[in-house]
mmCIF file of C-alpha atoms in Angstrom:
data_model
loop_
_atom_site.group_PDB
_atom_site.id
_atom_site.type_symbol
_atom_site.label_atom_id
_atom_site.label_comp_id
_atom_site.label_asym_id
_atom_site.label_seq_id
_atom_site.Cartn_x
_atom_site.Cartn_y
_atom_site.Cartn_z
ATOM 1 C CA UNK K 1 12.796 -25.881 -4.937
ATOM 2 C CA UNK K 2 14.119 -23.647 -2.162
ATOM 3 C CA UNK K 3 16.409 -25.183 0.422
ATOM 4 C CA UNK K 4 15.159 -25.462 4.020
ATOM 5 C CA UNK K 5 16.294 -22.594 6.236
ATOM 6 C CA UNK K 6 18.772 -24.864 8.000
ATOM 7 C CA UNK K 7 20.602 -25.481 4.715
ATOM 8 C CA UNK K 8 20.903 -21.845 3.663
ATOM 9 C CA UNK K 9 24.345 -20.345 4.139
ATOM 10 C CA UNK K 10 23.788 -17.243 6.275
ATOM 11 C CA UNK K 11 26.970 -15.531 5.088
ATOM 12 C CA UNK K 12 26.052 -16.153 1.459
ATOM 13 C CA UNK K 13 22.571 -14.725 2.032
ATOM 14 C CA UNK K 14 24.027 -11.740 3.911
ATOM 15 C CA UNK K 15 26.389 -11.005 1.018
ATOM 16 C CA UNK K 16 23.525 -11.285 -1.468
ATOM 17 C CA UNK K 17 21.121 -8.889 0.273
ATOM 18 C CA UNK K 18 23.848 -6.290 0.777
ATOM 19 C CA UNK K 19 24.970 -6.533 -2.853
ATOM 20 C CA UNK K 20 21.653 -5.900 -4.652
ATOM 21 C CA UNK K 21 18.012 -4.958 -3.837
ATOM 22 C CA UNK K 22 15.756 -7.815 -2.758
ATOM 23 C CA UNK K 23 13.666 -7.425 -5.921
ATOM 24 C CA UNK K 24 16.730 -8.364 -7.985
ATOM 25 C CA UNK K 25 17.888 -11.402 -6.032
ATOM 26 C CA UNK K 26 14.629 -12.923 -4.742
ATOM 27 C CA UNK K 27 14.215 -15.208 -7.782
ATOM 28 C CA UNK K 28 17.528 -16.904 -7.016
ATOM 29 C CA UNK K 29 15.945 -18.154 -3.774
ATOM 30 C CA UNK K 30 12.610 -18.955 -5.469
ATOM 31 C CA UNK K 31 10.883 -16.366 -3.281
ATOM 32 C CA UNK K 32 9.099 -13.061 -3.667
ATOM 33 C CA UNK K 33 10.949 -9.994 -2.333
ATOM 34 C CA UNK K 34 8.627 -10.053 0.689
ATOM 35 C CA UNK K 35 9.308 -13.738 1.237
ATOM 36 C CA UNK K 36 13.046 -13.147 1.066
ATOM 37 C CA UNK K 37 12.729 -10.311 3.604
ATOM 38 C CA UNK K 38 10.870 -12.682 5.921
ATOM 39 C CA UNK K 39 13.591 -15.320 5.484
ATOM 40 C CA UNK K 40 16.256 -12.782 6.428
ATOM 41 C CA UNK K 41 14.310 -11.848 9.549
ATOM 42 C CA UNK K 42 13.928 -15.506 10.474
ATOM 43 C CA UNK K 43 17.666 -16.110 10.109
ATOM 44 C CA UNK K 44 18.627 -12.908 11.919
ATOM 45 C CA UNK K 45 20.175 -11.241 8.868
ATOM 46 C CA UNK K 46 19.835 -7.433 8.769
ATOM 47 C CA UNK K 47 18.766 -5.825 5.492
ATOM 48 C CA UNK K 48 19.649 -2.446 3.968
ATOM 49 C CA UNK K 49 17.194 0.410 4.300
ATOM 50 C CA UNK K 50 15.634 1.568 1.035
ATOM 51 C CA UNK K 51 17.859 4.665 0.776
ATOM 52 C CA UNK K 52 20.971 2.441 0.948
ATOM 53 C CA UNK K 53 20.862 1.930 -2.827
ATOM 54 C CA UNK K 54 20.888 5.685 -3.406
ATOM 55 C CA UNK K 55 24.135 6.101 -1.437
ATOM 56 C CA UNK K 56 27.586 6.451 -2.962
ATOM 57 C CA UNK K 57 29.846 3.361 -2.827
ATOM 58 C CA UNK K 58 31.786 4.951 0.052
ATOM 59 C CA UNK K 59 28.608 5.650 2.029
ATOM 60 C CA UNK K 60 27.419 2.093 1.461
ATOM 61 C CA UNK K 61 30.677 0.721 2.775
ATOM 62 C CA UNK K 62 30.247 2.742 5.975
ATOM 63 C CA UNK K 63 26.597 1.748 6.415
ATOM 64 C CA UNK K 64 27.162 -1.967 5.833
ATOM 65 C CA UNK K 65 27.464 -3.999 9.066
ATOM 66 C CA UNK K 66 30.142 -6.615 9.692
ATOM 67 C CA UNK K 67 28.773 -10.143 9.309
ATOM 68 C CA UNK K 68 30.901 -11.490 12.173
ATOM 69 C CA UNK K 69 29.165 -9.076 14.571
ATOM 70 C CA UNK K 70 25.698 -10.404 13.720
ATOM 71 C CA UNK K 71 24.361 -13.130 15.992
ATOM 72 C CA UNK K 72 22.115 -15.825 14.481
ATOM 73 C CA UNK K 73 18.434 -15.374 15.268
ATOM 74 C CA UNK K 74 18.564 -18.325 17.693
ATOM 75 C CA UNK K 75 21.228 -16.513 19.757
ATOM 76 C CA UNK K 76 19.593 -13.077 19.725
ATOM 77 C CA UNK K 77 18.780 -11.599 23.115
ATOM 78 C CA UNK K 78 15.170 -12.335 24.079
ATOM 79 C CA UNK K 79 12.712 -9.480 23.815
ATOM 80 C CA UNK K 80 11.367 -7.989 26.982
ATOM 81 C CA UNK K 81 7.715 -8.713 27.321
ATOM 82 C CA UNK K 82 5.272 -5.912 27.919
ATOM 83 C CA UNK K 83 2.341 -7.009 30.033
ATOM 84 C CA UNK K 84 0.309 -3.994 28.956
ATOM 85 C CA UNK K 85 0.827 -4.671 25.239
ATOM 86 C CA UNK K 86 0.126 -8.406 25.506
ATOM 87 C CA UNK K 87 -3.368 -7.707 26.909
ATOM 88 C CA UNK K 88 -4.610 -5.575 24.016
ATOM 89 C CA UNK K 89 -8.000 -6.665 22.621
ATOM 90 C CA UNK K 90 -7.770 -8.335 19.206
ATOM 91 C CA UNK K 91 -9.228 -5.367 17.307
ATOM 92 C CA UNK K 92 -6.775 -2.972 18.960
ATOM 93 C CA UNK K 93 -3.860 -5.314 18.329
ATOM 94 C CA UNK K 94 -4.784 -5.608 14.647
ATOM 95 C CA UNK K 95 -4.991 -1.832 14.374
ATOM 96 C CA UNK K 96 -1.590 -1.508 16.045
ATOM 97 C CA UNK K 97 0.016 -3.956 13.607
ATOM 98 C CA UNK K 98 -1.600 -2.150 10.665
ATOM 99 C CA UNK K 99 -0.186 1.167 11.884
ATOM 100 C CA UNK K 100 3.291 -0.356 12.174
ATOM 101 C CA UNK K 101 3.030 -1.916 8.698
ATOM 102 C CA UNK K 102 1.874 1.411 7.227
ATOM 103 C CA UNK K 103 4.876 3.209 8.699
ATOM 104 C CA UNK K 104 7.290 0.585 7.386
ATOM 105 C CA UNK K 105 5.792 0.791 3.877
ATOM 106 C CA UNK K 106 5.984 4.592 3.895
ATOM 107 C CA UNK K 107 9.540 4.776 5.210
ATOM 108 C CA UNK K 108 11.224 1.686 3.774
ATOM 109 C CA UNK K 109 8.978 0.043 1.187
ATOM 110 C CA UNK K 110 6.486 -2.808 1.096
ATOM 111 C CA UNK K 111 9.213 -5.470 0.782
ATOM 112 C CA UNK K 112 10.335 -4.629 4.318
ATOM 113 C CA UNK K 113 7.010 -5.697 5.841
ATOM 114 C CA UNK K 114 6.920 -9.126 7.471
ATOM 115 C CA UNK K 115 4.914 -10.507 10.380
ATOM 116 C CA UNK K 116 8.184 -11.095 12.211
ATOM 117 C CA UNK K 117 9.142 -7.430 11.794
ATOM 118 C CA UNK K 118 5.801 -5.930 12.843
ATOM 119 C CA UNK K 119 5.578 -8.342 15.783
ATOM 120 C CA UNK K 120 9.046 -7.353 16.926
ATOM 121 C CA UNK K 121 8.196 -3.656 16.756
ATOM 122 C CA UNK K 122 4.924 -4.253 18.608
ATOM 123 C CA UNK K 123 6.780 -6.117 21.346
ATOM 124 C CA UNK K 124 4.926 -9.398 20.809
ATOM 125 C CA UNK K 125 5.839 -12.834 19.450
ATOM 126 C CA UNK K 126 5.394 -13.734 15.798
ATOM 127 C CA UNK K 127 2.841 -16.344 16.916
ATOM 128 C CA UNK K 128 0.734 -13.556 18.449
ATOM 129 C CA UNK K 129 0.955 -11.617 15.197
ATOM 130 C CA UNK K 130 -0.258 -14.720 13.342
ATOM 131 C CA UNK K 131 -3.312 -14.728 15.617
ATOM 132 C CA UNK K 132 -4.184 -11.356 14.093
ATOM 133 C CA UNK K 133 -3.183 -12.030 10.481
ATOM 134 C CA UNK K 134 -2.547 -15.560 9.222
ATOM 135 C CA UNK K 135 -0.125 -14.416 6.520
ATOM 136 C CA UNK K 136 1.875 -11.364 5.555
ATOM 137 C CA UNK K 137 -0.386 -10.940 2.532
ATOM 138 C CA UNK K 138 -3.453 -10.832 4.799
ATOM 139 C CA UNK K 139 -1.867 -7.988 6.757
ATOM 140 C CA UNK K 140 -1.115 -6.031 3.579
ATOM 141 C CA UNK K 141 -4.555 -6.693 2.103
ATOM 142 C CA UNK K 142 -6.236 -5.419 5.265
ATOM 143 C CA UNK K 143 -4.013 -2.330 5.192
ATOM 144 C CA UNK K 144 -5.085 -1.710 1.582
ATOM 145 C CA UNK K 145 -8.748 -2.107 2.577
ATOM 146 C CA UNK K 146 -8.277 0.412 5.346
ATOM 147 C CA UNK K 147 -6.785 2.938 2.939
ATOM 148 C CA UNK K 148 -9.557 2.400 0.368
ATOM 149 C CA UNK K 149 -12.176 2.850 3.108
ATOM 150 C CA UNK K 150 -10.543 6.133 4.122
ATOM 151 C CA UNK K 151 -10.658 7.366 0.519
ATOM 152 C CA UNK K 152 -14.335 6.434 0.250
ATOM 153 C CA UNK K 153 -15.252 7.930 3.628
ATOM 154 C CA UNK K 154 -13.591 11.184 2.660
ATOM 155 C CA UNK K 155 -15.319 11.195 -0.754
ATOM 156 C CA UNK K 156 -18.776 10.682 0.724
ATOM 157 C CA UNK K 157 -18.265 13.431 3.258
ATOM 158 C CA UNK K 158 -17.226 16.003 0.663
ATOM 159 C CA UNK K 159 -19.808 15.116 -2.009
ATOM 160 C CA UNK K 160 -22.664 15.894 0.368
ATOM 161 C CA UNK K 161 -21.594 19.548 0.320
ATOM 162 C CA UNK K 162 -22.314 19.923 -3.404
ATOM 163 C CA UNK K 163 -25.547 21.734 -4.258
ATOM 164 C CA UNK K 164 -25.819 20.207 -7.751
ATOM 165 C CA UNK K 165 -24.252 17.441 -9.833
ATOM 166 C CA UNK K 166 -21.475 19.650 -11.237
ATOM 167 C CA UNK K 167 -20.474 20.881 -7.782
ATOM 168 C CA UNK K 168 -20.486 17.320 -6.433
ATOM 169 C CA UNK K 169 -18.189 16.061 -9.208
ATOM 170 C CA UNK K 170 -15.810 19.004 -8.828
ATOM 171 C CA UNK K 171 -15.626 18.579 -5.049
ATOM 172 C CA UNK K 172 -15.171 14.823 -5.398
ATOM 173 C CA UNK K 173 -12.342 15.235 -7.940
ATOM 174 C CA UNK K 174 -10.460 17.834 -5.902
ATOM 175 C CA UNK K 175 -10.881 15.759 -2.743
ATOM 176 C CA UNK K 176 -9.624 12.618 -4.491
ATOM 177 C CA UNK K 177 -6.481 14.379 -5.715
ATOM 178 C CA UNK K 178 -5.902 15.865 -2.255
ATOM 179 C CA UNK K 179 -6.195 12.397 -0.710
ATOM 180 C CA UNK K 180 -3.938 10.920 -3.417
ATOM 181 C CA UNK K 181 -1.274 13.447 -2.529
ATOM 182 C CA UNK K 182 -1.680 12.911 1.202
ATOM 183 C CA UNK K 183 -2.007 9.142 1.472
ATOM 184 C CA UNK K 184 -2.136 7.672 -2.042
ATOM 185 C CA UNK K 185 1.531 6.642 -2.138
ATOM 186 C CA UNK K 186 0.889 4.113 0.621
ATOM 187 C CA UNK K 187 -1.995 2.454 -1.226
ATOM 188 C CA UNK K 188 -0.122 2.468 -4.537
ATOM 189 C CA UNK K 189 2.889 0.809 -2.888
ATOM 190 C CA UNK K 190 0.748 -1.939 -1.356
ATOM 191 C CA UNK K 191 -1.043 -2.604 -4.648
ATOM 192 C CA UNK K 192 2.298 -3.309 -6.329
ATOM 193 C CA UNK K 193 2.051 -6.688 -4.578
ATOM 194 C CA UNK K 194 0.397 -9.049 -7.067
ATOM 195 C CA UNK K 195 -1.124 -11.203 -4.327
ATOM 196 C CA UNK K 196 -2.749 -8.182 -2.691
ATOM 197 C CA UNK K 197 -4.308 -7.136 -5.995
ATOM 198 C CA UNK K 198 -5.670 -10.660 -6.462
ATOM 199 C CA UNK K 199 -7.133 -10.757 -2.952
ATOM 200 C CA UNK K 200 -8.827 -7.375 -3.367
ATOM 201 C CA UNK K 201 -9.921 -7.612 -7.013
ATOM 202 C CA UNK K 202 -13.348 -9.177 -6.468
ATOM 203 C CA UNK K 203 -14.071 -6.918 -3.486
ATOM 204 C CA UNK K 204 -13.043 -3.774 -5.374
ATOM 205 C CA UNK K 205 -15.019 -4.769 -8.482
ATOM 206 C CA UNK K 206 -18.175 -5.290 -6.416
ATOM 207 C CA UNK K 207 -17.747 -1.953 -4.618
ATOM 208 C CA UNK K 208 -16.924 -0.126 -7.842
ATOM 209 C CA UNK K 209 -20.005 -1.548 -9.565
ATOM 210 C CA UNK K 210 -22.245 -0.505 -6.667
ATOM 211 C CA UNK K 211 -20.906 3.073 -6.632
ATOM 212 C CA UNK K 212 -20.839 3.328 -10.428
ATOM 213 C CA UNK K 213 -24.452 2.176 -10.806
ATOM 214 C CA UNK K 214 -25.678 4.904 -8.465
ATOM 215 C CA UNK K 215 -23.656 7.595 -10.271
ATOM 216 C CA UNK K 216 -24.808 6.427 -13.717
ATOM 217 C CA UNK K 217 -28.421 6.505 -12.530
ATOM 218 C CA UNK K 218 -28.040 10.036 -11.140
ATOM 219 C CA UNK K 219 -26.264 11.287 -14.280
ATOM 220 C CA UNK K 220 -28.902 9.753 -16.547
ATOM 221 C CA UNK K 221 -31.747 11.362 -14.600
ATOM 222 C CA UNK K 222 -30.062 14.760 -14.212
ATOM 223 C CA UNK K 223 -29.070 15.202 -17.859
ATOM 224 C CA UNK K 224 -31.839 13.159 -19.496
ATOM 225 C CA UNK K 225 -29.389 10.893 -21.258
ATOM 226 C CA UNK K 226 -29.383 7.173 -21.931
ATOM 227 C CA UNK K 227 -27.740 4.803 -19.451
ATOM 228 C CA UNK K 228 -25.094 4.025 -22.083
ATOM 229 C CA UNK K 229 -24.187 7.705 -22.464
ATOM 230 C CA UNK K 230 -24.228 8.226 -18.699
ATOM 231 C CA UNK K 231 -21.935 5.220 -18.219
ATOM 232 C CA UNK K 232 -19.496 6.498 -20.861
ATOM 233 C CA UNK K 233 -19.461 9.973 -19.316
ATOM 234 C CA UNK K 234 -18.784 8.561 -15.854
ATOM 235 C CA UNK K 235 -16.069 6.249 -17.231
ATOM 236 C CA UNK K 236 -14.238 9.134 -18.923
ATOM 237 C CA UNK K 237 -14.388 11.386 -15.858
ATOM 238 C CA UNK K 238 -13.229 8.569 -13.588
ATOM 239 C CA UNK K 239 -10.377 7.623 -15.935
ATOM 240 C CA UNK K 240 -9.112 11.212 -16.020
ATOM 241 C CA UNK K 241 -9.221 11.536 -12.228
ATOM 242 C CA UNK K 242 -7.594 8.133 -11.603
ATOM 243 C CA UNK K 243 -4.734 8.828 -13.988
ATOM 244 C CA UNK K 244 -4.086 12.206 -12.402
ATOM 245 C CA UNK K 245 -4.323 10.580 -8.963
ATOM 246 C CA UNK K 246 -1.642 8.022 -9.846
ATOM 247 C CA UNK K 247 0.706 10.769 -11.027
ATOM 248 C CA UNK K 248 0.097 12.693 -7.800
ATOM 249 C CA UNK K 249 0.533 9.549 -5.667
ATOM 250 C CA UNK K 250 3.909 8.632 -7.126
ATOM 251 C CA UNK K 251 5.227 12.191 -6.916
ATOM 252 C CA UNK K 252 5.301 12.834 -10.676
ATOM 253 C CA UNK K 253 2.807 15.669 -10.265
ATOM 254 C CA UNK K 254 2.029 18.011 -7.396
ATOM 255 C CA UNK K 255 -1.500 18.026 -6.016
ATOM 256 C CA UNK K 256 -1.994 21.638 -7.127
ATOM 257 C CA UNK K 257 -0.835 20.838 -10.661
ATOM 258 C CA UNK K 258 -3.026 17.749 -10.741
ATOM 259 C CA UNK K 259 -6.090 19.809 -9.823
ATOM 260 C CA UNK K 260 -5.185 22.539 -12.328
ATOM 261 C CA UNK K 261 -4.771 20.079 -15.199
ATOM 262 C CA UNK K 262 -7.504 17.594 -14.339
ATOM 263 C CA UNK K 263 -10.376 19.836 -13.284
ATOM 264 C CA UNK K 264 -10.916 21.639 -16.645
ATOM 265 C CA UNK K 265 -11.270 18.279 -18.409
ATOM 266 C CA UNK K 266 -13.712 16.966 -15.815
ATOM 267 C CA UNK K 267 -15.755 20.172 -15.876
ATOM 268 C CA UNK K 268 -15.742 20.091 -19.692
ATOM 269 C CA UNK K 269 -17.350 16.650 -19.639
ATOM 270 C CA UNK K 270 -19.982 17.800 -17.159
ATOM 271 C CA UNK K 271 -20.794 20.990 -19.130
ATOM 272 C CA UNK K 272 -21.091 18.937 -22.310
ATOM 273 C CA UNK K 273 -23.647 16.756 -20.530
ATOM 274 C CA UNK K 274 -25.606 19.860 -19.460
ATOM 275 C CA UNK K 275 -25.559 21.333 -22.966
ATOM 276 C CA UNK K 276 -26.800 18.070 -24.465
ATOM 277 C CA UNK K 277 -29.723 18.107 -22.017
ATOM 278 C CA UNK K 278 -30.801 21.663 -23.026
#
């Protein structure tokens, strides 16, 4: 069982977080990396930026702060309140916190996101942030939903331009890879959090089934194939696109290369469907 905050040695914790990444030391405190980041924020202990671990030993020594110069959280200077920010409507405040969380994930990694951190950057109290999102995981889950909705909105907009089924699938695939290159890294980073995946699993399965059923129906009618064949065809095309999208999202493959390698396979599946219908 983890010790209460009051019993944790701040210097010991400081030394730990500046000696190894949070993902490597979190278990020692019986916390997730995100939970350990939140604990550090609560105790007023600064944490290394993500690029700190890519520095040389000499650069790390320069970047590391002196513990004696760090005031405990209880002694930190109070934040200046912003009357304009404190009066934001709830929906606008939630959107603001999501934007801040997205920037932190993109620049520093998902482990750096905590309600304390986003509240501080928004100029509000942590209690106000909790009025918007009860837990850190709720904030991250909502950010993931927002990214998924953007993917789907973009897909629907582009598919409508296709004159036939082949054109629609080609446009949808290219658009998905473009979006994966542009914003996919953020969603992939958030989904590394096990709790976020659990929260979203049932929602994503329901949405996926709804979209898949419509596509299977259209494929079956267009190419005069059984529902089983249409389902298998859709599954293969989706699997190819998703795998290419992951490679593009994590930087292993450029968007252009992803399109060049993925599109011939997708078009081959579609042409095979057309030939079978002739």
